[in-house]
Amino acid sequence: MITIELVYNLSILIALCVFSGFISKRWSKTTLLGKILQGLLFGSVAVFGMLNPYVMSPGTIFDGRSVVLSLGALFFGPVTAVISATITIVARLMIGGGGSLMGVSVITASALIGVLLHPYCIKNPDRIKSPFLLSFGLLVHIVMILLMALLPSQIRLETLQTLGITIIILYPLATIIIGKVLHDQERTHQLFADLKSSEMKFRSLVENAFDAIYLIKNRNYIYVNPSFCEITGYSEDELLSKDFDFSALLSEDGREFMEKRYQARHLGEDLPSRYDIGIITKTGSHKHIEVSTVSLGNNIDILVMGVMRDITQRKQAEEEIYRKNEELRLSNEEKDRLLSIIAHDLRGPIGSFLGLVEHMADENEVLSVDDFRKYSRSIHKSASNAYELLEQLLDWSRIKRSGVSLVIDRIEAGEIIGECIGEVQEMAKHKEISIHKRITEELVFHADRNMLQSILRNLLSNAVKFTHRGGSVSIDAIRIQNNAVEFSVSDNGIGMDQDHLSKLFSFKHQVSTPGTENEPSTGMGLIICRELVEKHNGKIWVESAKGKGSTFYFTIPGLS
């Protein structure tokens, strides 16, 4: 019967001690308010225990206050101990009786033992286990049994005999139970506190990360950080809306790429965690991003966490580097070709020139006037060819060095065409070729006069060069859309096949074909024409068929 009553009393105290966890959750035990509230709780629980005690004799009562007070002091320290002990002492004195002295002494001793071991509890939380709590409970209640000496002599021995063994067995067990409850609550509270702190640190890290971070589940974003919003241009509310489709961020190629990844992921296939993709922002601008992902969950219900970085500037830099490398490669090829021309085409006429001069010097005593005249014509022809080629090479070199800038003049098409026809008229007359100007209206536009003359002169010269004796050449100019002017130079000469056409205007595939009367040609003229037309932001092209002649077109945009 004694045991049952004490077990009942201790059970109530164990249940009441659970409220300590609610206080700790709201007010930390490290704060003064938390310690005061714990003191009030443990004092109240101890008083409640005294209201439902085992009564040995009038004024001599036994309950679980020693367990409650010692553990309150052990876990929460001196402030809690003083408050709870004070409340309990006042209540015990109000009850009175012959056991009051022992009761007050047990209250004081229990709180004091807990306070003394509190620093150990703080420094070694992992050691607060059942063996320690059992030893602690035995210590407190051995002291309690020793304090029975303070009971009135007539009940001292009887009390010891009646309750001694029960106290030394039940009370330490109750200490273990309540101690485990308090310790587990404290550890749980600390775990939640650490988890909250870790979450705050992680959230702070993610929210302030330079890279965009997101979580996506079943094609819907469930989290995006500010950097993600900044990169995409959408607000967090827009992105997290159930109506928002993540494919809205993707280009057509990007959608196809992501759809393949989505299907492969659902099939359980291994996917590269890193990839580059283009996105379209809310404003419609295009960006290149680098993405790194990790997938969580099963193949059906997949959560994807991704980190992405805007690499648009890096991509632009890479493209610029590639473009510069291509320009450098083409420049080197052009230089190699230039050296080849100098070594071959320029060397030929100069070599002929030197050979003829040397022959005239060695044989001047035996050469007739007619021989001198013939050799002089050959020397003049070789020197003229060399000079023409050298002029073309110098023109091309100046253009490639950006040394030639546009000098815009007001030009009348008929006038400049007439001037250029006059410059090649002697060459055409020598081959009995007629040149027709077909322009029918007064056409005024703006362009660089010297460059335009060079273009027309080259095209007319080529037309005459590749037209058979007695043929014809025509030149025309018309106004087209956007106030541009389109020139055309046509002939009924030898024409060109498709293979030859594909190599025109290219320094890399430069072709040199002699004229119909073996006139020299290096192909440099058309390359210069292309460069000069492009200086005006115009276009140049050709239509031709083998044996049917050619028509060269070029445009000069409307300039002011």
Coordinates of N, CA and C in Angstrom, one line a residue, residues 91-258:
A91 N 5.6 26.3 1.6 CA 4.5 25.3 1.7 C 4.6 24.3 2.8
R92 N 5.9 23.8 3.0 CA 6.1 22.8 4.0 C 5.9 23.3 5.4
L93 N 6.4 24.6 5.6 CA 6.2 25.2 6.9 C 4.7 25.5 7.2
M94 N 4.0 25.8 6.1 CA 2.6 26.0 6.3 C 1.8 24.7 6.7
I95 N 2.3 23.6 6.2 CA 1.7 22.3 6.6 C 2.1 22.0 8.0
G96 N 3.3 22.3 8.4 CA 3.7 22.1 9.8 C 3.9 20.7 10.3
G97 N 3.9 20.4 11.6 CA 4.0 19.1 12.1 C 5.4 18.7 12.5
G98 N 5.5 17.5 13.1 CA 6.8 17.1 13.7 C 7.9 16.8 12.6
G99 N 7.4 16.6 11.4 CA 8.4 16.3 10.3 C 8.8 17.6 9.5
S100 N 8.5 18.7 10.0 CA 8.8 20.0 9.3 C 10.3 20.2 9.1
L101 N 11.0 19.9 10.3 CA 12.5 20.2 10.2 C 13.1 19.3 9.2
M102 N 12.8 18.0 9.2 CA 13.4 17.1 8.2 C 12.9 17.5 6.8
G103 N 11.6 17.9 6.7 CA 11.1 18.3 5.4 C 11.9 19.5 4.8
V104 N 12.1 20.5 5.6 CA 12.8 21.7 5.1 C 14.3 21.3 4.8
S105 N 14.9 20.4 5.7 CA 16.3 20.0 5.4 C 16.4 19.2 4.1
V106 N 15.4 18.3 3.9 CA 15.5 17.5 2.6 C 15.4 18.5 1.4
I107 N 14.5 19.4 1.5 CA 14.3 20.4 0.4 C 15.6 21.1 0.1
T108 N 16.2 21.6 1.2 CA 17.5 22.4 1.0 C 18.6 21.5 0.5
A109 N 18.7 20.3 1.1 CA 19.8 19.4 0.6 C 19.6 19.0 -0.8
S110 N 18.4 18.6 -1.2 CA 18.1 18.2 -2.6 C 18.5 19.3 -3.6
A111 N 18.0 20.6 -3.3 CA 18.4 21.7 -4.2 C 19.9 21.9 -4.2
L112 N 20.5 21.8 -3.0 CA 21.9 22.1 -2.9 C 22.7 21.1 -3.7
I113 N 22.4 19.8 -3.6 CA 23.1 18.8 -4.4 C 23.0 19.0 -5.9
G114 N 21.7 19.4 -6.3 CA 21.5 19.7 -7.7 C 22.4 20.8 -8.2
V115 N 22.4 21.9 -7.4 CA 23.2 23.1 -7.7 C 24.7 22.7 -7.9
L116 N 25.2 21.9 -6.9 CA 26.6 21.6 -6.9 C 27.0 20.8 -8.2
L117 N 26.1 19.9 -8.7 CA 26.4 19.1 -9.8 C 25.9 19.8 -11.2
H118 N 25.3 20.9 -11.1 CA 24.8 21.6 -12.3 C 26.0 22.0 -13.3
P119 N 27.1 22.5 -12.8 CA 28.2 22.7 -13.8 C 28.7 21.5 -14.5
Y120 N 28.7 20.4 -13.8 CA 29.1 19.1 -14.5 C 28.0 18.8 -15.6
C121 N 26.8 19.0 -15.3 CA 25.7 18.7 -16.2 C 25.8 19.6 -17.5
I122 N 26.2 20.9 -17.3 CA 26.4 21.8 -18.4 C 27.6 21.4 -19.3
K123 N 28.7 21.1 -18.6 CA 29.9 20.8 -19.4 C 29.9 19.4 -20.0
N124 N 29.1 18.5 -19.5 CA 29.1 17.1 -20.0 C 27.6 16.7 -20.3
P125 N 26.9 17.3 -21.2 CA 25.5 16.9 -21.4 C 25.4 15.5 -21.9
D126 N 26.4 15.0 -22.7 CA 26.3 13.6 -23.2 C 26.5 12.6 -22.2
R127 N 26.9 12.9 -21.0 CA 27.1 11.9 -19.9 C 25.9 11.8 -19.0
I128 N 24.9 12.6 -19.2 CA 23.7 12.6 -18.4 C 22.8 11.4 -18.9
K129 N 23.2 10.3 -18.5 CA 22.5 9.0 -18.9 C 22.0 8.3 -17.6
S130 N 21.4 7.2 -17.9 CA 20.8 6.4 -16.8 C 21.8 6.1 -15.6
P131 N 23.0 5.7 -15.8 CA 23.9 5.4 -14.7 C 24.2 6.7 -13.9
F132 N 24.4 7.8 -14.5 CA 24.6 9.0 -13.8 C 23.4 9.4 -13.0
L133 N 22.2 9.4 -13.6 CA 21.0 9.7 -12.9 C 20.7 8.8 -11.8
L134 N 21.0 7.5 -11.9 CA 20.8 6.6 -10.8 C 21.7 6.9 -9.7
S135 N 23.0 7.2 -9.9 CA 23.9 7.6 -8.9 C 23.5 8.9 -8.2
F136 N 23.0 9.8 -9.0 CA 22.5 11.1 -8.5 C 21.3 10.9 -7.6
G137 N 20.4 10.1 -8.0 CA 19.2 9.8 -7.2 C 19.5 9.1 -5.9
L138 N 20.5 8.1 -6.0 CA 20.9 7.4 -4.7 C 21.6 8.4 -3.8
L139 N 22.4 9.3 -4.3 CA 23.1 10.3 -3.4 C 22.0 11.2 -2.7
V140 N 21.1 11.7 -3.5 CA 20.1 12.6 -2.9 C 19.3 11.9 -1.8
H141 N 18.9 10.6 -2.1 CA 18.0 10.0 -1.2 C 18.7 9.2 0.0
I142 N 20.0 9.0 -0.2 CA 20.8 8.5 0.9 C 20.9 9.7 1.9
V143 N 21.1 10.9 1.4 CA 21.1 12.1 2.3 C 19.7 12.2 2.9
M144 N 18.7 12.0 2.2 CA 17.3 12.1 2.7 C 17.1 11.1 3.9
I145 N 17.6 9.9 3.7 CA 17.5 8.9 4.8 C 18.3 9.3 6.0
L146 N 19.5 9.9 5.7 CA 20.3 10.3 6.9 C 19.6 11.5 7.6
L147 N 18.8 12.3 6.9 CA 18.1 13.4 7.5 C 16.9 12.9 8.3
M148 N 16.5 11.7 8.2 CA 15.4 11.2 9.0 C 15.8 11.3 10.5
A149 N 17.1 11.5 10.8 CA 17.5 11.6 12.2 C 16.9 12.9 12.8
L150 N 16.4 13.8 11.9 CA 15.8 15.0 12.4 C 14.3 14.8 12.8
L151 N 13.8 13.6 12.5 CA 12.4 13.3 12.9 C 12.3 13.2 14.4
P152 N 11.1 13.4 14.9 CA 10.9 13.1 16.4 C 11.3 11.7 16.7
S153 N 11.9 11.5 17.8 CA 12.5 10.2 18.2 C 11.4 9.1 18.2
Q154 N 10.2 9.4 18.6 CA 9.2 8.3 18.7 C 8.8 7.7 17.4
I155 N 9.0 8.5 16.3 CA 8.6 7.9 14.9 C 9.9 7.7 14.0
R156 N 11.0 8.0 14.5 CA 12.2 8.0 13.7 C 12.5 6.6 13.2
L157 N 12.6 5.6 14.1 CA 13.0 4.3 13.8 C 11.9 3.6 12.9
E158 N 10.6 3.8 13.3 CA 9.5 3.2 12.6 C 9.5 3.8 11.1
T159 N 9.8 5.0 11.0 CA 9.8 5.6 9.6 C 10.9 5.0 8.8
L160 N 12.0 4.9 9.4 CA 13.2 4.3 8.6 C 12.9 2.9 8.2
Q161 N 12.3 2.1 9.2 CA 12.0 0.7 8.9 C 10.9 0.6 7.8
T162 N 9.9 1.5 7.9 CA 8.8 1.4 6.9 C 9.1 1.9 5.5
L163 N 9.9 3.0 5.5 CA 10.1 3.7 4.2 C 11.5 3.6 3.6
G164 N 12.5 3.2 4.4 CA 13.9 3.2 4.0 C 14.1 2.5 2.7
I165 N 13.7 1.2 2.6 CA 14.0 0.5 1.4 C 13.2 1.0 0.2
T166 N 11.9 1.4 0.5 CA 11.1 1.9 -0.6 C 11.7 3.2 -1.2
I167 N 12.2 4.1 -0.3 CA 12.8 5.3 -0.8 C 14.0 5.1 -1.6
I168 N 14.9 4.2 -1.1 CA 16.2 3.9 -1.8 C 16.0 3.2 -3.1
I169 N 14.8 2.6 -3.3 CA 14.5 1.9 -4.6 C 13.7 2.8 -5.5
L170 N 12.5 3.2 -5.1 CA 11.6 3.9 -5.9 C 12.1 5.3 -6.3
Y171 N 12.7 6.1 -5.4 CA 13.0 7.5 -5.7 C 14.2 7.6 -6.7
P172 N 15.2 6.8 -6.6 CA 16.2 6.8 -7.7 C 15.7 6.4 -9.1
L173 N 14.7 5.5 -9.1 CA 14.1 5.1 -10.4 C 13.3 6.3 -10.9
A174 N 12.5 6.9 -10.0 CA 11.8 8.1 -10.4 C 12.8 9.2 -10.9
T175 N 13.9 9.3 -10.2 CA 14.9 10.3 -10.7 C 15.4 10.0 -12.1
I176 N 15.6 8.7 -12.4 CA 16.0 8.3 -13.7 C 14.9 8.7 -14.8
I177 N 13.7 8.4 -14.4 CA 12.6 8.6 -15.4 C 12.4 10.1 -15.6
I178 N 12.3 10.9 -14.6 CA 12.1 12.4 -14.7 C 13.3 13.0 -15.4
G179 N 14.5 12.5 -14.9 CA 15.8 13.0 -15.5 C 15.9 12.8 -17.0
K180 N 15.5 11.6 -17.4 CA 15.5 11.3 -18.8 C 14.5 12.1 -19.6
V181 N 13.3 12.4 -19.0 CA 12.3 13.2 -19.7 C 12.9 14.6 -19.9
L182 N 13.5 15.2 -18.8 CA 14.0 16.5 -18.8 C 15.2 16.6 -19.8
H183 N 16.1 15.6 -19.8 CA 17.3 15.6 -20.6 C 16.9 15.5 -22.1
D184 N 15.9 14.6 -22.4 CA 15.5 14.4 -23.7 C 14.8 15.7 -24.3
Q185 N 14.0 16.3 -23.4 CA 13.4 17.6 -23.8 C 14.4 18.6 -24.1
E186 N 15.4 18.7 -23.2 CA 16.5 19.7 -23.4 C 17.3 19.4 -24.7
R187 N 17.6 18.1 -25.0 CA 18.3 17.7 -26.2 C 17.4 18.0 -27.4
T188 N 16.1 17.7 -27.3 CA 15.2 18.0 -28.5 C 15.2 19.5 -28.7
H189 N 15.0 20.3 -27.6 CA 15.0 21.7 -27.8 C 16.3 22.2 -28.4
Q190 N 17.4 21.7 -27.9 CA 18.7 22.1 -28.5 C 18.9 21.7 -29.9
L191 N 18.3 20.5 -30.3 CA 18.4 20.1 -31.6 C 17.6 21.0 -32.5
F192 N 16.4 21.4 -32.1 CA 15.6 22.3 -32.9 C 16.2 23.6 -33.0
A193 N 16.9 24.1 -31.9 CA 17.6 25.4 -31.9 C 18.7 25.3 -32.9
D194 N 19.5 24.2 -32.9 CA 20.6 24.1 -33.8 C 20.1 24.0 -35.2
L195 N 19.0 23.3 -35.4 CA 18.4 23.1 -36.7 C 17.9 24.5 -37.3
K196 N 17.3 25.2 -36.4 CA 16.8 26.6 -36.8 C 18.0 27.5 -37.1
S197 N 19.0 27.4 -36.3 CA 20.2 28.2 -36.6 C 20.9 27.8 -37.9
S198 N 20.9 26.5 -38.1 CA 21.5 26.0 -39.4 C 20.7 26.4 -40.5
E199 N 19.3 26.3 -40.4 CA 18.5 26.7 -41.4 C 18.6 28.2 -41.8
M200 N 18.7 29.0 -40.7 CA 18.9 30.5 -40.9 C 20.2 30.8 -41.6
K201 N 21.3 30.0 -41.2 CA 22.6 30.2 -41.9 C 22.5 29.8 -43.4
F202 N 21.9 28.6 -43.6 CA 21.7 28.1 -44.9 C 20.9 29.1 -45.8
R203 N 19.7 29.5 -45.2 CA 18.9 30.4 -45.9 C 19.6 31.8 -46.2
S204 N 20.4 32.3 -45.2 CA 21.1 33.5 -45.5 C 22.1 33.3 -46.6
L205 N 22.8 32.1 -46.6 CA 23.8 31.8 -47.6 C 23.1 31.8 -49.0
V206 N 22.0 31.1 -49.0 CA 21.3 30.9 -50.3 C 20.7 32.2 -50.8
E207 N 20.0 32.9 -49.9 CA 19.4 34.2 -50.3 C 20.4 35.2 -50.8
N208 N 21.6 35.2 -50.3 CA 22.6 36.2 -50.6 C 23.6 35.6 -51.6
A209 N 23.4 34.4 -52.1 CA 24.3 33.8 -53.1 C 24.4 34.6 -54.4
F210 N 25.5 34.7 -55.0 CA 25.7 35.3 -56.3 C 25.0 34.5 -57.4
D211 N 25.1 33.1 -57.2 CA 24.5 32.2 -58.2 C 23.0 32.1 -57.9
A212 N 22.2 31.8 -58.9 CA 20.8 31.5 -58.8 C 20.6 30.1 -58.3
I213 N 19.7 29.9 -57.3 CA 19.5 28.6 -56.7 C 18.0 28.4 -56.8
Y214 N 17.6 27.2 -57.1 CA 16.1 26.9 -57.2 C 15.9 25.4 -56.9
L215 N 14.6 25.2 -56.5 CA 14.1 23.8 -56.4 C 12.9 23.7 -57.3
I216 N 12.8 22.6 -58.0 CA 11.7 22.4 -59.0 C 11.2 21.0 -58.8
K217 N 9.9 20.9 -58.8 CA 9.2 19.5 -58.6 C 8.1 19.4 -59.6
N218 N 8.2 18.4 -60.4 CA 7.1 18.2 -61.5 C 6.9 19.4 -62.3
R219 N 8.0 20.0 -62.7 CA 8.0 21.2 -63.6 C 7.5 22.5 -63.0
N220 N 7.3 22.5 -61.7 CA 6.9 23.7 -61.0 C 8.0 24.1 -60.0
Y221 N 8.4 25.4 -60.0 CA 9.3 25.9 -59.0 C 8.7 25.9 -57.6
I222 N 9.4 25.4 -56.6 CA 8.9 25.5 -55.3 C 9.8 26.4 -54.4
Y223 N 10.9 26.8 -55.0 CA 11.8 27.8 -54.3 C 12.7 28.4 -55.3
V224 N 12.9 29.7 -55.2 CA 13.9 30.4 -56.0 C 14.5 31.5 -55.1
N225 N 15.8 31.7 -55.3 CA 16.4 32.8 -54.5 C 16.4 34.1 -55.3
P226 N 16.8 35.2 -54.6 CA 16.7 36.5 -55.3 C 17.6 36.6 -56.6
S227 N 18.7 35.9 -56.6 CA 19.6 35.9 -57.8 C 18.9 35.2 -59.0
F228 N 18.0 34.2 -58.7 CA 17.3 33.6 -59.8 C 16.3 34.6 -60.4
C229 N 15.6 35.3 -59.5 CA 14.7 36.3 -60.0 C 15.4 37.4 -60.8
E230 N 16.6 37.8 -60.3 CA 17.3 38.8 -61.0 C 17.8 38.4 -62.4
I231 N 18.2 37.1 -62.5 CA 18.6 36.6 -63.8 C 17.5 36.5 -64.8
T232 N 16.3 36.0 -64.3 CA 15.2 35.7 -65.2 C 14.3 36.9 -65.4
G233 N 14.3 37.9 -64.5 CA 13.5 39.0 -64.6 C 12.1 38.8 -64.0
Y234 N 11.8 37.6 -63.6 CA 10.4 37.4 -63.0 C 10.5 37.5 -61.5
S235 N 9.3 37.9 -60.9 CA 9.3 38.0 -59.4 C 9.1 36.6 -58.8
E236 N 9.4 36.5 -57.5 CA 9.3 35.2 -56.8 C 7.8 34.7 -56.9
D237 N 6.9 35.6 -56.7 CA 5.4 35.1 -56.8 C 5.1 34.6 -58.2
E238 N 5.6 35.2 -59.2 CA 5.4 34.7 -60.6 C 6.0 33.3 -60.8
L239 N 7.2 33.2 -60.3 CA 7.9 31.9 -60.5 C 7.3 30.7 -59.7
L240 N 6.8 31.1 -58.5 CA 6.3 30.0 -57.6 C 4.8 29.7 -57.9
S241 N 4.2 30.5 -58.8 CA 2.8 30.2 -59.1 C 2.6 28.9 -59.8
K242 N 1.6 28.2 -59.4 CA 1.3 26.9 -60.0 C 1.0 27.0 -61.5
D243 N 0.6 28.2 -62.0 CA 0.3 28.4 -63.4 C 1.6 28.7 -64.2
F244 N 2.7 28.9 -63.5 CA 4.0 29.2 -64.3 C 4.6 28.0 -64.8
D245 N 4.9 27.9 -66.1 CA 5.5 26.8 -66.7 C 7.0 27.1 -66.9
F246 N 7.9 26.3 -66.4 CA 9.3 26.6 -66.5 C 9.8 26.7 -67.9
S247 N 9.1 26.0 -68.8 CA 9.5 26.1 -70.2 C 9.4 27.5 -70.8
A248 N 8.7 28.4 -70.1 CA 8.6 29.8 -70.6 C 9.9 30.5 -70.6
L249 N 10.9 29.9 -69.8 CA 12.2 30.5 -69.7 C 13.1 30.0 -70.8
L250 N 12.7 29.0 -71.6 CA 13.6 28.3 -72.5 C 13.3 28.7 -74.0
S251 N 14.4 28.7 -74.7 CA 14.3 28.9 -76.2 C 13.7 27.6 -76.8
E252 N 13.5 27.5 -78.1 CA 12.9 26.3 -78.7 C 13.9 25.2 -78.6
D253 N 15.2 25.4 -78.8 CA 16.2 24.4 -78.7 C 16.3 24.0 -77.2
G254 N 16.2 25.0 -76.3 CA 16.3 24.7 -74.9 C 15.2 23.8 -74.4
R255 N 14.0 24.0 -74.9 CA 12.8 23.2 -74.6 C 13.0 21.8 -75.0
E256 N 13.5 21.6 -76.2 CA 13.7 20.2 -76.7 C 14.8 19.5 -75.9
F257 N 15.8 20.2 -75.5 CA 16.9 19.7 -74.7 C 16.4 19.3 -73.3
M258 N 15.6 20.2 -72.7 CA 15.1 19.9 -71.3 C 14.1 18.8 -71.3

